[in-house]
mmCIF file of C-alpha atoms in Angstrom:
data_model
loop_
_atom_site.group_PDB
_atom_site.id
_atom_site.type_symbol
_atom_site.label_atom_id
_atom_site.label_comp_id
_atom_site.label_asym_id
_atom_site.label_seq_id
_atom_site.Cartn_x
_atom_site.Cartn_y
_atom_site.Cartn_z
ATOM 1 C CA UNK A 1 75.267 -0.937 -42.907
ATOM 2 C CA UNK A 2 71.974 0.188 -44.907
ATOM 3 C CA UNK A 3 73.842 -0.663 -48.043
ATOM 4 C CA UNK A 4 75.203 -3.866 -47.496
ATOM 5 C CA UNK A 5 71.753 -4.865 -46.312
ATOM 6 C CA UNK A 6 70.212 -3.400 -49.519
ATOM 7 C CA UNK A 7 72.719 -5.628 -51.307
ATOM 8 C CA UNK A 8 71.321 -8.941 -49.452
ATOM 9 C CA UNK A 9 67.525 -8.363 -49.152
ATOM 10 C CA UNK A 10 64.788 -6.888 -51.847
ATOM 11 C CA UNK A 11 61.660 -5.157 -50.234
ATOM 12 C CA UNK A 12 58.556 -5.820 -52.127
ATOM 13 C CA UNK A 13 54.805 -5.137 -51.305
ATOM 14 C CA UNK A 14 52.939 -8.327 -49.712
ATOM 15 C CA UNK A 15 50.238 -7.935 -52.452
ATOM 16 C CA UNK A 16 52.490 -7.847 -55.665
ATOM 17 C CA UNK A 17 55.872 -8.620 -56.888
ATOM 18 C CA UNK A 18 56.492 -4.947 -57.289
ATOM 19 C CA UNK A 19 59.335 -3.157 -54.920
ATOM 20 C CA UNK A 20 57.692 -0.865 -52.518
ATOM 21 C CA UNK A 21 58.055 2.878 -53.300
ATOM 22 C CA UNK A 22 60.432 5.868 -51.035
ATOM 23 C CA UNK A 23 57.880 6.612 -49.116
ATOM 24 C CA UNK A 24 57.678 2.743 -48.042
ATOM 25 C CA UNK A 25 61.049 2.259 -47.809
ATOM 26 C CA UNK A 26 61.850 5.291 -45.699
ATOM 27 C CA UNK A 27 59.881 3.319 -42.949
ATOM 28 C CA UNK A 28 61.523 0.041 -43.557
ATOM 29 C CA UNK A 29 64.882 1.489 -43.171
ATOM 30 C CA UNK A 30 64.432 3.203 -40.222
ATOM 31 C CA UNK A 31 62.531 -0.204 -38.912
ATOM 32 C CA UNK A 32 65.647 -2.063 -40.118
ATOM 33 C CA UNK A 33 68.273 0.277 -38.480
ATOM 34 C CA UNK A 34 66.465 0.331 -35.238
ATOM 35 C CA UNK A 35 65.887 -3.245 -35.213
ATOM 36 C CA UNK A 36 69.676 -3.740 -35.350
ATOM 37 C CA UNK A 37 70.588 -1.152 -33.213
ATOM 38 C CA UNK A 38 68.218 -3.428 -30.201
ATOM 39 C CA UNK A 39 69.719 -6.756 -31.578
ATOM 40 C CA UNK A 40 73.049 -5.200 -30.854
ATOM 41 C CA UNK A 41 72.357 -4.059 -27.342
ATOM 42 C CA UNK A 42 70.642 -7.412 -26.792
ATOM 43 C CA UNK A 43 73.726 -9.145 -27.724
ATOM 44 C CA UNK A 44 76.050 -7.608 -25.566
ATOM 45 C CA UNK A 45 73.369 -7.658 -22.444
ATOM 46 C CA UNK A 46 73.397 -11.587 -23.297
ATOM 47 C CA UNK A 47 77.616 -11.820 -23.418
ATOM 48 C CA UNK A 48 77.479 -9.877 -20.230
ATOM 49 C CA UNK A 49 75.318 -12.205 -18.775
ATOM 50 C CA UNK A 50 77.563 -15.566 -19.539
ATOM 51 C CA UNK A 51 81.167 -14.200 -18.821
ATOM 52 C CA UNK A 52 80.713 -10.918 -16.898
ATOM 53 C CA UNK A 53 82.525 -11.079 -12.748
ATOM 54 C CA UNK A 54 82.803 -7.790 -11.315
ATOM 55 C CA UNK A 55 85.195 -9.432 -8.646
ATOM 56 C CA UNK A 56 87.195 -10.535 -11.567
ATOM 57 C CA UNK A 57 90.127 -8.752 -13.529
ATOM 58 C CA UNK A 58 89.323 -7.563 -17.125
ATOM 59 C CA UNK A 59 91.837 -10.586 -18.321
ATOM 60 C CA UNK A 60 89.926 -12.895 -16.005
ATOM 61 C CA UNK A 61 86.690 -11.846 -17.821
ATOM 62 C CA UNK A 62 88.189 -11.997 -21.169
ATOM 63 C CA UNK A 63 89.045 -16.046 -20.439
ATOM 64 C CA UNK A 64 86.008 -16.442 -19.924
ATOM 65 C CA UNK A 65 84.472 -15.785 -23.437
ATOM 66 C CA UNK A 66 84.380 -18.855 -25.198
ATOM 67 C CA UNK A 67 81.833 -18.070 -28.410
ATOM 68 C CA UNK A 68 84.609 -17.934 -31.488
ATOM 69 C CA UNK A 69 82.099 -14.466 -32.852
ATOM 70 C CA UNK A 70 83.732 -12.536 -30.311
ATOM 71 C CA UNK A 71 86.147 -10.422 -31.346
ATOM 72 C CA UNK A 72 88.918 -10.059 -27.903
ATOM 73 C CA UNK A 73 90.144 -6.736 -28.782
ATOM 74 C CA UNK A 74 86.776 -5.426 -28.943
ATOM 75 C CA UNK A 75 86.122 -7.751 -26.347
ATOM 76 C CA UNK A 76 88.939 -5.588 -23.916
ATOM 77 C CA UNK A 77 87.266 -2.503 -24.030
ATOM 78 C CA UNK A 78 83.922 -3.322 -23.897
ATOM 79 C CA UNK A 79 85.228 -5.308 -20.562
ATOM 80 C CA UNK A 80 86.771 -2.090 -18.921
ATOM 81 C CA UNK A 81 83.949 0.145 -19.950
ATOM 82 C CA UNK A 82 81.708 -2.331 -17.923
ATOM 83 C CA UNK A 83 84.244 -2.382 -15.310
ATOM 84 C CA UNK A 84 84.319 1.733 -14.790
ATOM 85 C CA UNK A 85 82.563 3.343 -12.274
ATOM 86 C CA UNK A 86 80.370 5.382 -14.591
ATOM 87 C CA UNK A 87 78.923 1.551 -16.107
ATOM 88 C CA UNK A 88 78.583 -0.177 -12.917
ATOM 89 C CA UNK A 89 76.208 3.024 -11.406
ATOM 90 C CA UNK A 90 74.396 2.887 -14.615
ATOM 91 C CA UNK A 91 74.142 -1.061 -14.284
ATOM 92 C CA UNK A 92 72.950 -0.523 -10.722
ATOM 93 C CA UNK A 93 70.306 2.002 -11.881
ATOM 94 C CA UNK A 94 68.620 0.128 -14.882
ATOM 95 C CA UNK A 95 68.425 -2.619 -12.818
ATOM 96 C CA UNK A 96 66.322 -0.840 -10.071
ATOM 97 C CA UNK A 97 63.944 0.714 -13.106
ATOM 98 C CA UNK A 98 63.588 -2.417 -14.408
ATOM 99 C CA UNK A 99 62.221 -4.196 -11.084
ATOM 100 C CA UNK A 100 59.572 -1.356 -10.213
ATOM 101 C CA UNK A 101 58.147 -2.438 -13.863
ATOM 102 C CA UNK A 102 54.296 -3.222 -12.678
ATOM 103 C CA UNK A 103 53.747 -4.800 -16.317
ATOM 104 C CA UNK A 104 55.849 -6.799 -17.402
ATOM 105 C CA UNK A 105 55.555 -9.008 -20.677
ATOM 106 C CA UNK A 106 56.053 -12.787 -20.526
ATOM 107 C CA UNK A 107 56.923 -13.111 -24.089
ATOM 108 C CA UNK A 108 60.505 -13.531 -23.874
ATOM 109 C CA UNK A 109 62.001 -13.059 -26.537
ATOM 110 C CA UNK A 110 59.345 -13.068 -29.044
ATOM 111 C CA UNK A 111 58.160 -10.050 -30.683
ATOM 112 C CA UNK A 112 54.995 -8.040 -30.507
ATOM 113 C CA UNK A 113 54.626 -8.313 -34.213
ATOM 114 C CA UNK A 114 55.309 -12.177 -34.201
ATOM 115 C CA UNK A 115 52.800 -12.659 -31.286
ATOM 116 C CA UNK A 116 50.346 -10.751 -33.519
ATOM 117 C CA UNK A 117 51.076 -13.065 -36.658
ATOM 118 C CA UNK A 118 50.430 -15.632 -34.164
ATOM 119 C CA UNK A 119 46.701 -14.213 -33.382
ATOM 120 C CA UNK A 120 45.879 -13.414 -37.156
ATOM 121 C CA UNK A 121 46.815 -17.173 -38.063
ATOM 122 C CA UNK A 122 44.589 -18.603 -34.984
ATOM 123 C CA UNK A 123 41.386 -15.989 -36.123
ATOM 124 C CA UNK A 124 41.568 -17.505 -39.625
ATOM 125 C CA UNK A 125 43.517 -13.891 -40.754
ATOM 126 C CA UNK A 126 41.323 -11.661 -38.480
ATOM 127 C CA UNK A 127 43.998 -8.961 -36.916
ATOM 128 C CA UNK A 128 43.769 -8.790 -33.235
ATOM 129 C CA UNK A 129 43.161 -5.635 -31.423
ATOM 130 C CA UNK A 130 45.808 -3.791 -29.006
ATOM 131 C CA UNK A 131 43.729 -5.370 -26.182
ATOM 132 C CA UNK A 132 44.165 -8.913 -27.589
ATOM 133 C CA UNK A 133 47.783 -8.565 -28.289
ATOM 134 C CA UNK A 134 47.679 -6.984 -24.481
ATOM 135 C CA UNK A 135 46.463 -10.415 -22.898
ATOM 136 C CA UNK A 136 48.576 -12.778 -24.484
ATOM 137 C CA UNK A 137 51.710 -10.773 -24.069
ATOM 138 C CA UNK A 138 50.704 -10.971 -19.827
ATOM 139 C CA UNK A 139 49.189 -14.457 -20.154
ATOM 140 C CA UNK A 140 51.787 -17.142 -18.897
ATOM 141 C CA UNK A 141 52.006 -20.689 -20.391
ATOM 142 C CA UNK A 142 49.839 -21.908 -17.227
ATOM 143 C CA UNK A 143 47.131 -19.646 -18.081
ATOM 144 C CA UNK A 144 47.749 -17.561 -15.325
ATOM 145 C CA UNK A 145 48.230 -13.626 -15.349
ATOM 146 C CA UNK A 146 51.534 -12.329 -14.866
ATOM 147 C CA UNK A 147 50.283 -9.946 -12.282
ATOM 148 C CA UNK A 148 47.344 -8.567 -10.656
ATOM 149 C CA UNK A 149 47.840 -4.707 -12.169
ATOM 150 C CA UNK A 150 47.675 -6.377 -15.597
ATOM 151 C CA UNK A 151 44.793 -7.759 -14.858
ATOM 152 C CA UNK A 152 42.586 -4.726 -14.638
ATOM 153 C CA UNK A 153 42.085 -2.214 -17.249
ATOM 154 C CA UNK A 154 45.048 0.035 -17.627
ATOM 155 C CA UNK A 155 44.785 4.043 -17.598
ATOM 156 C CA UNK A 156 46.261 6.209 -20.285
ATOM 157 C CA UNK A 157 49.474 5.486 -22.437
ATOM 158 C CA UNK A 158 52.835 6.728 -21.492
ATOM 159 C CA UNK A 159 54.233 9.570 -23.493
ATOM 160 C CA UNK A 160 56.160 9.087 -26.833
ATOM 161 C CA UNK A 161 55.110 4.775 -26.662
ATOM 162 C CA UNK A 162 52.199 2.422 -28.225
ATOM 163 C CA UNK A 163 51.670 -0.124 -26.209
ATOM 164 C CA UNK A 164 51.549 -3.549 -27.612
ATOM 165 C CA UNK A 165 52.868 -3.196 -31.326
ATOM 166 C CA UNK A 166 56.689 -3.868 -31.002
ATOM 167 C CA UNK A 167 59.502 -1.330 -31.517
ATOM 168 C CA UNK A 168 59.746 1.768 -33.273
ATOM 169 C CA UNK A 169 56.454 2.330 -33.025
ATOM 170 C CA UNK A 170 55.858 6.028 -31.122
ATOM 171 C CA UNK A 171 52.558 7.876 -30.795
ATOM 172 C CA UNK A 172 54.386 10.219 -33.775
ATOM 173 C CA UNK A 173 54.855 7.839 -35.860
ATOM 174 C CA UNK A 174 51.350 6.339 -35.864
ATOM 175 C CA UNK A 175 49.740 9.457 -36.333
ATOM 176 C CA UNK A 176 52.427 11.049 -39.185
ATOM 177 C CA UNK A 177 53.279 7.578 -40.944
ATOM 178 C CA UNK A 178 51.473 6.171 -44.531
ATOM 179 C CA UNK A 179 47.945 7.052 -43.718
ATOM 180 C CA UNK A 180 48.722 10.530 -43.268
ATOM 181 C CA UNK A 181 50.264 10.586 -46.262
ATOM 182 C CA UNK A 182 47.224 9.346 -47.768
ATOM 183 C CA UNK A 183 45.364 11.972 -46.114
ATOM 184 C CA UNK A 184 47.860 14.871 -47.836
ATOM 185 C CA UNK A 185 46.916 13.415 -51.104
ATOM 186 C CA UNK A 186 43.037 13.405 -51.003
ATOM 187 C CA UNK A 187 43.376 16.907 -49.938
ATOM 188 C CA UNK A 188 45.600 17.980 -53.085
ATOM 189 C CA UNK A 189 43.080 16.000 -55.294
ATOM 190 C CA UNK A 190 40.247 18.306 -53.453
ATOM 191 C CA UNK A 191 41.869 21.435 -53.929
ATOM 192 C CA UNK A 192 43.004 20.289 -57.411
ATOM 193 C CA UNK A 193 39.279 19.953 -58.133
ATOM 194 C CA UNK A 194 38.248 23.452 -57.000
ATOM 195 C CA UNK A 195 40.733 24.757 -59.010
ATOM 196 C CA UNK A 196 39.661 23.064 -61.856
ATOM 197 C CA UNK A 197 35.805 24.386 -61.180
ATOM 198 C CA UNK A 198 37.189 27.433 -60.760
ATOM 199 C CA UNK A 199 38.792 28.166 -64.104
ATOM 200 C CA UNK A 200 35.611 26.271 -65.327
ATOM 201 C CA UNK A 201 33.685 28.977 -64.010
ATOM 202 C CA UNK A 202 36.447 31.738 -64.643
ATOM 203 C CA UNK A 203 36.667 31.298 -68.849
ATOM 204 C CA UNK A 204 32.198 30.934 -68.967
ATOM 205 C CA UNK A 205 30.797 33.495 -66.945
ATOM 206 C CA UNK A 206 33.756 36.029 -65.767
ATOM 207 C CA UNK A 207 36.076 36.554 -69.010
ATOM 208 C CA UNK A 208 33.650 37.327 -71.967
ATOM 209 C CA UNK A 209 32.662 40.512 -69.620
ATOM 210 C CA UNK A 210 35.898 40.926 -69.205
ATOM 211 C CA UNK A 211 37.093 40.923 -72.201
ATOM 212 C CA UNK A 212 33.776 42.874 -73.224
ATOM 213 C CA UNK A 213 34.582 45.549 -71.092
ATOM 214 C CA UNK A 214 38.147 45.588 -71.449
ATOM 215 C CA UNK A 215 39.102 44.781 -75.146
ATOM 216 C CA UNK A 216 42.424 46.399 -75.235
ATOM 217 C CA UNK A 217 43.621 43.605 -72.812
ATOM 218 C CA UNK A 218 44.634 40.294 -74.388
ATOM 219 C CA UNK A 219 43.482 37.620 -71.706
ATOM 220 C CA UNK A 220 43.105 34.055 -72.790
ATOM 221 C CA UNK A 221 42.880 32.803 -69.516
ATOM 222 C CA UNK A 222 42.820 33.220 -65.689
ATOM 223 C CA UNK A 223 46.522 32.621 -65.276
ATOM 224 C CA UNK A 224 46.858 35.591 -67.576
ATOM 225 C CA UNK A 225 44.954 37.797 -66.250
ATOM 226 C CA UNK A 226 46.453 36.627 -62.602
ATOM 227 C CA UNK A 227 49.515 37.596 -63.707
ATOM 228 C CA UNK A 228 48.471 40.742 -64.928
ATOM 229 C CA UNK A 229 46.892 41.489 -61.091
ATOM 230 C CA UNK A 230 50.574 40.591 -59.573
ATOM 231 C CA UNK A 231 51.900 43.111 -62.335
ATOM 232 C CA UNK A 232 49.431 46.074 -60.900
ATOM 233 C CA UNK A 233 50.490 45.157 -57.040
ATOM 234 C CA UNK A 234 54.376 45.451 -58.288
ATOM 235 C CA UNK A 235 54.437 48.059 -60.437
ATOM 236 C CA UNK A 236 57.674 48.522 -62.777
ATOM 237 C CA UNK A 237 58.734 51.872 -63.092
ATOM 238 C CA UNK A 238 59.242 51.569 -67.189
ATOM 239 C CA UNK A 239 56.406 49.781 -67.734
ATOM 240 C CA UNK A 240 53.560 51.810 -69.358
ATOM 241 C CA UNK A 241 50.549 49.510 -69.464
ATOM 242 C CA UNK A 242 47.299 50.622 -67.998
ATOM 243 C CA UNK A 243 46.376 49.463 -64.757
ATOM 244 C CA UNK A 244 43.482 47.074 -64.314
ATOM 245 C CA UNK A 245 40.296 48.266 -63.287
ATOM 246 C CA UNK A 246 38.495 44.746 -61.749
ATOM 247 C CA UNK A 247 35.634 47.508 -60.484
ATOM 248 C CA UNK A 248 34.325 49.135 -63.441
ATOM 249 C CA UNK A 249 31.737 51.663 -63.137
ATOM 250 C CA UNK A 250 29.343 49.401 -65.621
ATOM 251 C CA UNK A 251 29.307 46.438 -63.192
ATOM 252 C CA UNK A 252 26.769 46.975 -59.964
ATOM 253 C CA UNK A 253 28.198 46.405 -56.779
ATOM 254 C CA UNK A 254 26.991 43.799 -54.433
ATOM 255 C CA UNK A 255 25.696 47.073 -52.264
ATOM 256 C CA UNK A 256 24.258 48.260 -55.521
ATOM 257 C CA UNK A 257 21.876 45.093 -56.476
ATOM 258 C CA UNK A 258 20.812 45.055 -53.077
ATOM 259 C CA UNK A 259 19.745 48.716 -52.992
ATOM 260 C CA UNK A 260 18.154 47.992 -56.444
ATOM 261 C CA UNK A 261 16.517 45.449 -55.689
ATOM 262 C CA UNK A 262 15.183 46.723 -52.254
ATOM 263 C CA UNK A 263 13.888 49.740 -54.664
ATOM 264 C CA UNK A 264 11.866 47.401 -56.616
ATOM 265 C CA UNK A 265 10.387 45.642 -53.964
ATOM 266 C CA UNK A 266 9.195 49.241 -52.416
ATOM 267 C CA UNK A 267 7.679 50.203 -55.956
#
């Protein structure tokens, strides 16, 4: 399905004519596929709607369909699925949920993300808040309030849903989705940066001792001599080369220039 789609649209960033990156379109799929997967649902809620008798035999039913899209095979077992006892409780159920709802949208069936192109357009391209999107989704065409619990200020969210900002859209995904990504990358560029400060640091002040002190050792950098310090914690039984010796005797401890230097202050 993916494909075919990918065959029919092309997904490009709203500020250039460039295609959006994998990161991007990892989001836009999975938008895409979900969106479908509602449409689909919504589809067959609507056919069920039009033709759907329980009183009625499944060839009764099938008469009924008149929209030419429908395919009748299809048709007959979607029909005696509805038909089975296991649908009809389920039916029953969903229909029970759906009427304790104590805010319900009066939207129809317009999106959250068209109502909030809507509210961007009529603030001269200002985005609306969750609490403005909120209001007009429970607003009525009269003005009125579609009930008197949305009408007061609601307590916390429900778990694993954003109110207010259309499908797909779960606390996870808001807090893992681009920005996060973002976030990942300023912290590489940090750490790259200390790293870079470090060997900085490493090749002016540390390795001319080194190498002072140690002049049998060939070390023209800190990745060398790194390597050389994860030879000494593995040791290979043939090799033959002398260990390292990070602590020689000629450079004072930190316990040492402390002890020194309290001895100067007492002279």
């Amino acid at each position: 399905m993916w494909s075919t789609i990918e065959l029919k649209f092309q997904f490009q960033s709203f500020d250039s004519e460039e295609g959006v990156d994998e990161a991007i379109l990892k989001h836009v799929k999975k938008w895409v596929l979900s969106d479908m997967n509602t449409k689909w649902r919504q589809w067959k809620n609507e056919l069920k709607s039009q033709i759907f008798d329980e009183n009625q035999t499944v060839e009764q039913i099938i008469e009924n369909c008149k929209d030419p899209r429908v395919n009748l095979d299809q048709l007959k077992t979607l029909v005696e699925y509805w038909l089975s006892s296991k649908a009809m409780e389920q039916s029953a159920t969903n229909r029970s949920n759906r009427s304790k709802l104590s805010e319900p949208h009066c939207t129809g069936t317009r999106s959250f993300p068209r109502t909030v192109e809507d509210l961007t357009a009529e603030s001269n391209g200002i985005p609306p808040t969750r609490a403005n999107v909120y209001v007009r989704s429970r607003t009525r065409k009269d003005g009125s309030i579609v009930n008197s619990r949305a009408a007061v200020v609601v307590g916390p969210e429900r778990r694993g849903r954003v109110r207010c900002v259309g499908a797909v859209h779960t606390r996870s995904s808001q807090e893992s989705g681009p920005s996060q990504s973002v976030q990942n990358t300023e912290e590489v560029e940090g750490l790259k940066s200390k790293v870079a400060k470090l060997e900085k640091l490493f090749e002016t002040c540390f390795l001319p001792y080194f190498q002072q002190q140690r002049p049998d050792l060939h070390v023209p950098d800190m990745d060398a001599l790194l390597r050389m310090v994860d030879t000494e914690a593995t040791p290979d039984a043939g090799s033959a080369s002398a260990p390292i010796n990070c602590t020689s005797p000629s450079l004072p401890s930190a316990n040492q220039q402390n002890t020194s230097g309290n001895d100067t202050g007492r002279q």
